[in-house]
């Protein structure tokens, strides 16, 4: 094979790789965590009010890569409803009685999503994806407040830019891991148990 032909093949291969990295489209991710509670003592029907807030400034959590920052990755709409539902399910399984909004309660749990971040790096033919989350929790019982801010991150390599389903799995996994650490924190549980 002569040098000119080899150079042309290399040029077209490079062009194909470049066009692939440019052609990434935006993705919108549904947040639906799944939390494991672990093994803890029951809460004896303590009435617990749960409030979930999202203090992020934007639904965009990062960009999928490519030459231009046009392939954003965002969370879909208001993420607090799905978080509230899953967190309430776990604490109900732990023996808490979940109070309706505005109703009287023995203790209150305030969960605030502070950061969700997504970073994509392409090195040779591999994509390295890093996802991180920071969530703050406050357990309020009477005049006592117990706080715990948890950060977690994970990194995974892919042979090509991840699909919506793959990214959704990564993002929900890191959120679930943070929430599990909050739920399983003995100090937080003790603060919420009032009976």
PDB file of C-alpha atoms in Angstrom:
ATOM      1  CA  UNK A   1       0.000   0.000   0.000  1.00  0.00           C
ATOM      2  CA  UNK A   2       1.547   3.349  -1.017  1.00  0.00           C
ATOM      3  CA  UNK A   3       1.936   6.285   1.350  1.00  0.00           C
ATOM      4  CA  UNK A   4      -0.691   8.438  -0.390  1.00  0.00           C
ATOM      5  CA  UNK A   5      -3.374   5.800  -0.052  1.00  0.00           C
ATOM      6  CA  UNK A   6      -2.445   5.170   3.585  1.00  0.00           C
ATOM      7  CA  UNK A   7      -2.622   8.906   4.325  1.00  0.00           C
ATOM      8  CA  UNK A   8      -6.070   9.119   2.682  1.00  0.00           C
ATOM      9  CA  UNK A   9      -7.359   6.198   4.781  1.00  0.00           C
ATOM     10  CA  UNK A  10      -6.010   7.772   7.951  1.00  0.00           C
ATOM     11  CA  UNK A  11      -7.555  11.123   6.996  1.00  0.00           C
ATOM     12  CA  UNK A  12     -11.008   9.599   6.422  1.00  0.00           C
ATOM     13  CA  UNK A  13     -10.797   7.576   9.630  1.00  0.00           C
ATOM     14  CA  UNK A  14      -9.952  10.742  11.551  1.00  0.00           C
ATOM     15  CA  UNK A  15     -12.772  12.583   9.828  1.00  0.00           C
ATOM     16  CA  UNK A  16     -15.241   9.851  10.802  1.00  0.00           C
ATOM     17  CA  UNK A  17     -14.129   9.956  14.441  1.00  0.00           C
ATOM     18  CA  UNK A  18     -14.388  13.742  14.508  1.00  0.00           C
ATOM     19  CA  UNK A  19     -17.825  13.781  12.926  1.00  0.00           C
ATOM     20  CA  UNK A  20     -18.994  11.162  15.440  1.00  0.00           C
ATOM     21  CA  UNK A  21     -17.871  13.309  18.358  1.00  0.00           C
ATOM     22  CA  UNK A  22     -19.541  16.377  16.826  1.00  0.00           C
ATOM     23  CA  UNK A  23     -22.841  14.632  16.133  1.00  0.00           C
ATOM     24  CA  UNK A  24     -23.801  13.987  19.767  1.00  0.00           C
ATOM     25  CA  UNK A  25     -27.283  15.205  20.619  1.00  0.00           C
ATOM     26  CA  UNK A  26     -28.658  16.513  23.933  1.00  0.00           C
ATOM     27  CA  UNK A  27     -30.087  13.999  26.389  1.00  0.00           C
ATOM     28  CA  UNK A  28     -32.762  14.383  29.074  1.00  0.00           C
ATOM     29  CA  UNK A  29     -32.625  11.965  32.000  1.00  0.00           C
ATOM     30  CA  UNK A  30     -35.549  10.824  34.149  1.00  0.00           C
ATOM     31  CA  UNK A  31     -34.561  10.704  37.817  1.00  0.00           C
ATOM     32  CA  UNK A  32     -35.902   7.599  39.563  1.00  0.00           C
ATOM     33  CA  UNK A  33     -33.583   6.368  42.329  1.00  0.00           C
ATOM     34  CA  UNK A  34     -33.907   3.027  44.089  1.00  0.00           C
ATOM     35  CA  UNK A  35     -32.798   3.103  47.727  1.00  0.00           C
ATOM     36  CA  UNK A  36     -31.856   0.135  49.878  1.00  0.00           C
ATOM     37  CA  UNK A  37     -32.486   0.674  53.581  1.00  0.00           C
ATOM     38  CA  UNK A  38     -30.263  -2.062  54.976  1.00  0.00           C
ATOM     39  CA  UNK A  39     -30.995  -3.712  58.336  1.00  0.00           C
ATOM     40  CA  UNK A  40     -32.114  -1.294  61.053  1.00  0.00           C
ATOM     41  CA  UNK A  41     -34.405  -1.411  64.076  1.00  0.00           C
ATOM     42  CA  UNK A  42     -38.034  -0.375  63.451  1.00  0.00           C
ATOM     43  CA  UNK A  43     -39.100   3.203  64.132  1.00  0.00           C
ATOM     44  CA  UNK A  44     -42.316   2.400  66.065  1.00  0.00           C
ATOM     45  CA  UNK A  45     -44.626   4.553  63.932  1.00  0.00           C
ATOM     46  CA  UNK A  46     -42.874   7.877  64.550  1.00  0.00           C
ATOM     47  CA  UNK A  47     -44.754  10.448  62.443  1.00  0.00           C
ATOM     48  CA  UNK A  48     -42.206  11.778  59.957  1.00  0.00           C
ATOM     49  CA  UNK A  49     -42.606  14.739  57.628  1.00  0.00           C
ATOM     50  CA  UNK A  50     -40.339  14.640  54.563  1.00  0.00           C
ATOM     51  CA  UNK A  51     -39.430  17.664  52.462  1.00  0.00           C
ATOM     52  CA  UNK A  52     -37.271  17.414  49.338  1.00  0.00           C
ATOM     53  CA  UNK A  53     -35.751  20.471  47.681  1.00  0.00           C
ATOM     54  CA  UNK A  54     -33.647  20.950  44.560  1.00  0.00           C
ATOM     55  CA  UNK A  55     -31.318  23.929  45.037  1.00  0.00           C
ATOM     56  CA  UNK A  56     -29.470  23.555  41.725  1.00  0.00           C
ATOM     57  CA  UNK A  57     -29.462  26.610  39.474  1.00  0.00           C
ATOM     58  CA  UNK A  58     -30.044  24.631  36.278  1.00  0.00           C
ATOM     59  CA  UNK A  59     -31.381  21.298  35.055  1.00  0.00           C
ATOM     60  CA  UNK A  60     -28.215  20.921  32.931  1.00  0.00           C
ATOM     61  CA  UNK A  61     -25.740  18.691  34.761  1.00  0.00           C
ATOM     62  CA  UNK A  62     -23.013  18.569  32.097  1.00  0.00           C
ATOM     63  CA  UNK A  63     -22.169  17.926  28.455  1.00  0.00           C
ATOM     64  CA  UNK A  64     -21.717  14.703  26.549  1.00  0.00           C
ATOM     65  CA  UNK A  65     -18.571  15.802  24.717  1.00  0.00           C
ATOM     66  CA  UNK A  66     -17.766  16.687  21.136  1.00  0.00           C
ATOM     67  CA  UNK A  67     -16.139  19.846  19.854  1.00  0.00           C
ATOM     68  CA  UNK A  68     -18.977  22.185  20.868  1.00  0.00           C
ATOM     69  CA  UNK A  69     -20.906  22.339  24.153  1.00  0.00           C
ATOM     70  CA  UNK A  70     -24.225  21.732  22.432  1.00  0.00           C
ATOM     71  CA  UNK A  71     -24.820  18.138  23.551  1.00  0.00           C
ATOM     72  CA  UNK A  72     -26.074  18.944  27.028  1.00  0.00           C
ATOM     73  CA  UNK A  73     -27.302  16.343  29.487  1.00  0.00           C
ATOM     74  CA  UNK A  74     -30.159  17.472  31.731  1.00  0.00           C
ATOM     75  CA  UNK A  75     -32.549  16.140  34.330  1.00  0.00           C
ATOM     76  CA  UNK A  76     -36.197  16.020  33.251  1.00  0.00           C
ATOM     77  CA  UNK A  77     -38.438  18.580  34.939  1.00  0.00           C
ATOM     78  CA  UNK A  78     -38.964  18.666  38.699  1.00  0.00           C
ATOM     79  CA  UNK A  79     -36.901  15.852  40.233  1.00  0.00           C
ATOM     80  CA  UNK A  80     -38.236  16.323  43.768  1.00  0.00           C
ATOM     81  CA  UNK A  81     -41.448  14.304  43.286  1.00  0.00           C
ATOM     82  CA  UNK A  82     -39.668  11.046  42.393  1.00  0.00           C
ATOM     83  CA  UNK A  83     -37.114  11.562  45.176  1.00  0.00           C
ATOM     84  CA  UNK A  84     -39.887  12.301  47.691  1.00  0.00           C
ATOM     85  CA  UNK A  85     -41.806   9.177  46.700  1.00  0.00           C
ATOM     86  CA  UNK A  86     -38.788   6.855  46.991  1.00  0.00           C
ATOM     87  CA  UNK A  87     -37.517   8.380  50.248  1.00  0.00           C
ATOM     88  CA  UNK A  88     -40.999   8.111  51.790  1.00  0.00           C
ATOM     89  CA  UNK A  89     -41.207   4.450  50.696  1.00  0.00           C
ATOM     90  CA  UNK A  90     -37.933   3.602  52.414  1.00  0.00           C
ATOM     91  CA  UNK A  91     -38.778   5.343  55.697  1.00  0.00           C
ATOM     92  CA  UNK A  92     -42.238   3.742  55.659  1.00  0.00           C
ATOM     93  CA  UNK A  93     -40.514   0.361  55.297  1.00  0.00           C
ATOM     94  CA  UNK A  94     -38.355   1.300  58.285  1.00  0.00           C
ATOM     95  CA  UNK A  95     -41.466   1.705  60.429  1.00  0.00           C
ATOM     96  CA  UNK A  96     -42.079   5.453  60.180  1.00  0.00           C
ATOM     97  CA  UNK A  97     -45.542   6.836  59.627  1.00  0.00           C
ATOM     98  CA  UNK A  98     -45.214   9.378  56.799  1.00  0.00           C
ATOM     99  CA  UNK A  99     -47.112  12.592  57.560  1.00  0.00           C
ATOM    100  CA  UNK A 100     -49.111  14.337  54.860  1.00  0.00           C
ATOM    101  CA  UNK A 101     -47.827  17.787  53.819  1.00  0.00           C
ATOM    102  CA  UNK A 102     -48.838  20.350  56.455  1.00  0.00           C
ATOM    103  CA  UNK A 103     -49.924  17.696  58.967  1.00  0.00           C
ATOM    104  CA  UNK A 104     -48.496  17.398  62.489  1.00  0.00           C
ATOM    105  CA  UNK A 105     -45.364  15.278  62.835  1.00  0.00           C
ATOM    106  CA  UNK A 106     -42.966  14.063  65.512  1.00  0.00           C
ATOM    107  CA  UNK A 107     -39.870  14.676  63.362  1.00  0.00           C
ATOM    108  CA  UNK A 108     -38.975  16.235  60.057  1.00  0.00           C
ATOM    109  CA  UNK A 109     -36.467  15.244  57.387  1.00  0.00           C
ATOM    110  CA  UNK A 110     -35.294  17.895  54.919  1.00  0.00           C
ATOM    111  CA  UNK A 111     -33.379  16.629  51.872  1.00  0.00           C
ATOM    112  CA  UNK A 112     -31.695  19.144  49.559  1.00  0.00           C
ATOM    113  CA  UNK A 113     -30.092  18.205  46.246  1.00  0.00           C
ATOM    114  CA  UNK A 114     -27.173  20.638  46.011  1.00  0.00           C
ATOM    115  CA  UNK A 115     -25.227  19.352  43.009  1.00  0.00           C
ATOM    116  CA  UNK A 116     -25.457  16.817  40.193  1.00  0.00           C
ATOM    117  CA  UNK A 117     -22.507  16.801  37.806  1.00  0.00           C
ATOM    118  CA  UNK A 118     -21.697  14.892  34.629  1.00  0.00           C
ATOM    119  CA  UNK A 119     -18.318  14.953  32.870  1.00  0.00           C
ATOM    120  CA  UNK A 120     -17.401  13.138  29.650  1.00  0.00           C
ATOM    121  CA  UNK A 121     -13.831  12.721  28.404  1.00  0.00           C
ATOM    122  CA  UNK A 122     -12.765  10.971  25.220  1.00  0.00           C
ATOM    123  CA  UNK A 123      -9.290   9.431  25.210  1.00  0.00           C
ATOM    124  CA  UNK A 124      -8.270   7.447  22.139  1.00  0.00           C
ATOM    125  CA  UNK A 125     -11.388   5.366  21.421  1.00  0.00           C
ATOM    126  CA  UNK A 126     -12.712   5.194  25.010  1.00  0.00           C
ATOM    127  CA  UNK A 127     -15.197   7.511  26.700  1.00  0.00           C
ATOM    128  CA  UNK A 128     -14.704   8.065  30.436  1.00  0.00           C
ATOM    129  CA  UNK A 129     -17.856   9.249  32.186  1.00  0.00           C
ATOM    130  CA  UNK A 130     -17.777  10.657  35.719  1.00  0.00           C
ATOM    131  CA  UNK A 131     -20.973  11.402  37.614  1.00  0.00           C
ATOM    132  CA  UNK A 132     -21.185  12.991  41.075  1.00  0.00           C
ATOM    133  CA  UNK A 133     -23.874  14.134  43.482  1.00  0.00           C
ATOM    134  CA  UNK A 134     -23.969  16.203  46.668  1.00  0.00           C
ATOM    135  CA  UNK A 135     -27.093  15.933  48.829  1.00  0.00           C
ATOM    136  CA  UNK A 136     -27.639  17.513  52.239  1.00  0.00           C
ATOM    137  CA  UNK A 137     -29.953  16.014  54.853  1.00  0.00           C
ATOM    138  CA  UNK A 138     -31.292  17.549  58.065  1.00  0.00           C
ATOM    139  CA  UNK A 139     -33.163  15.579  60.710  1.00  0.00           C
ATOM    140  CA  UNK A 140     -35.200  17.920  62.914  1.00  0.00           C
ATOM    141  CA  UNK A 141     -36.786  16.690  66.139  1.00  0.00           C
ATOM    142  CA  UNK A 142     -37.935  19.308  68.634  1.00  0.00           C
ATOM    143  CA  UNK A 143     -35.074  21.766  69.080  1.00  0.00           C
ATOM    144  CA  UNK A 144     -32.446  19.283  67.897  1.00  0.00           C
ATOM    145  CA  UNK A 145     -31.088  19.257  64.334  1.00  0.00           C
ATOM    146  CA  UNK A 146     -28.735  16.617  62.965  1.00  0.00           C
ATOM    147  CA  UNK A 147     -27.140  17.300  59.579  1.00  0.00           C
ATOM    148  CA  UNK A 148     -25.270  15.156  57.100  1.00  0.00           C
ATOM    149  CA  UNK A 149     -23.957  16.279  53.723  1.00  0.00           C
ATOM    150  CA  UNK A 150     -22.997  13.344  51.495  1.00  0.00           C
ATOM    151  CA  UNK A 151     -20.997  13.405  48.273  1.00  0.00           C
ATOM    152  CA  UNK A 152     -20.460  10.398  46.039  1.00  0.00           C
ATOM    153  CA  UNK A 153     -19.033   9.893  42.568  1.00  0.00           C
ATOM    154  CA  UNK A 154     -18.509   7.099  40.120  1.00  0.00           C
ATOM    155  CA  UNK A 155     -16.522   6.721  36.930  1.00  0.00           C
ATOM    156  CA  UNK A 156     -17.052   4.268  34.088  1.00  0.00           C
ATOM    157  CA  UNK A 157     -15.514   3.706  30.658  1.00  0.00           C
ATOM    158  CA  UNK A 158     -17.500   3.085  27.474  1.00  0.00           C
ATOM    159  CA  UNK A 159     -16.367   2.143  23.955  1.00  0.00           C
ATOM    160  CA  UNK A 160     -18.629   4.890  22.590  1.00  0.00           C
ATOM    161  CA  UNK A 161     -20.646   7.797  23.957  1.00  0.00           C
ATOM    162  CA  UNK A 162     -23.262   6.354  26.369  1.00  0.00           C
ATOM    163  CA  UNK A 163     -26.927   6.095  25.424  1.00  0.00           C
ATOM    164  CA  UNK A 164     -29.750   7.755  27.364  1.00  0.00           C
ATOM    165  CA  UNK A 165     -30.396   4.470  29.194  1.00  0.00           C
ATOM    166  CA  UNK A 166     -26.729   4.064  30.149  1.00  0.00           C
ATOM    167  CA  UNK A 167     -26.471   7.643  31.389  1.00  0.00           C
ATOM    168  CA  UNK A 168     -29.761   7.330  33.290  1.00  0.00           C
ATOM    169  CA  UNK A 169     -28.413   4.243  35.040  1.00  0.00           C
ATOM    170  CA  UNK A 170     -25.191   6.018  36.078  1.00  0.00           C
ATOM    171  CA  UNK A 171     -26.915   9.176  37.303  1.00  0.00           C
ATOM    172  CA  UNK A 172     -29.641   7.351  39.216  1.00  0.00           C
ATOM    173  CA  UNK A 173     -27.054   4.989  40.677  1.00  0.00           C
ATOM    174  CA  UNK A 174     -24.980   7.787  42.178  1.00  0.00           C
ATOM    175  CA  UNK A 175     -28.097   9.518  43.569  1.00  0.00           C
ATOM    176  CA  UNK A 176     -29.291   6.219  45.060  1.00  0.00           C
ATOM    177  CA  UNK A 177     -25.907   5.634  46.685  1.00  0.00           C
ATOM    178  CA  UNK A 178     -25.958   9.054  48.350  1.00  0.00           C
ATOM    179  CA  UNK A 179     -29.520   8.606  49.606  1.00  0.00           C
ATOM    180  CA  UNK A 180     -28.714   5.127  50.927  1.00  0.00           C
ATOM    181  CA  UNK A 181     -25.846   6.548  52.974  1.00  0.00           C
ATOM    182  CA  UNK A 182     -28.212   9.164  54.422  1.00  0.00           C
ATOM    183  CA  UNK A 183     -30.920   6.600  55.253  1.00  0.00           C
ATOM    184  CA  UNK A 184     -28.404   4.191  56.799  1.00  0.00           C
ATOM    185  CA  UNK A 185     -26.628   6.856  58.898  1.00  0.00           C
ATOM    186  CA  UNK A 186     -27.213   5.796  62.548  1.00  0.00           C
ATOM    187  CA  UNK A 187     -27.052   9.387  63.820  1.00  0.00           C
ATOM    188  CA  UNK A 188     -29.747  10.497  61.375  1.00  0.00           C
ATOM    189  CA  UNK A 189     -31.982   7.546  62.239  1.00  0.00           C
ATOM    190  CA  UNK A 190     -31.605   8.109  65.971  1.00  0.00           C
ATOM    191  CA  UNK A 191     -32.449  11.793  65.529  1.00  0.00           C
ATOM    192  CA  UNK A 192     -35.657  10.904  63.679  1.00  0.00           C
ATOM    193  CA  UNK A 193     -36.817   8.231  66.115  1.00  0.00           C
ATOM    194  CA  UNK A 194     -38.788  10.048  68.794  1.00  0.00           C
ATOM    195  CA  UNK A 195     -40.722   7.095  70.315  1.00  0.00           C
TER     196      UNK A 195
END
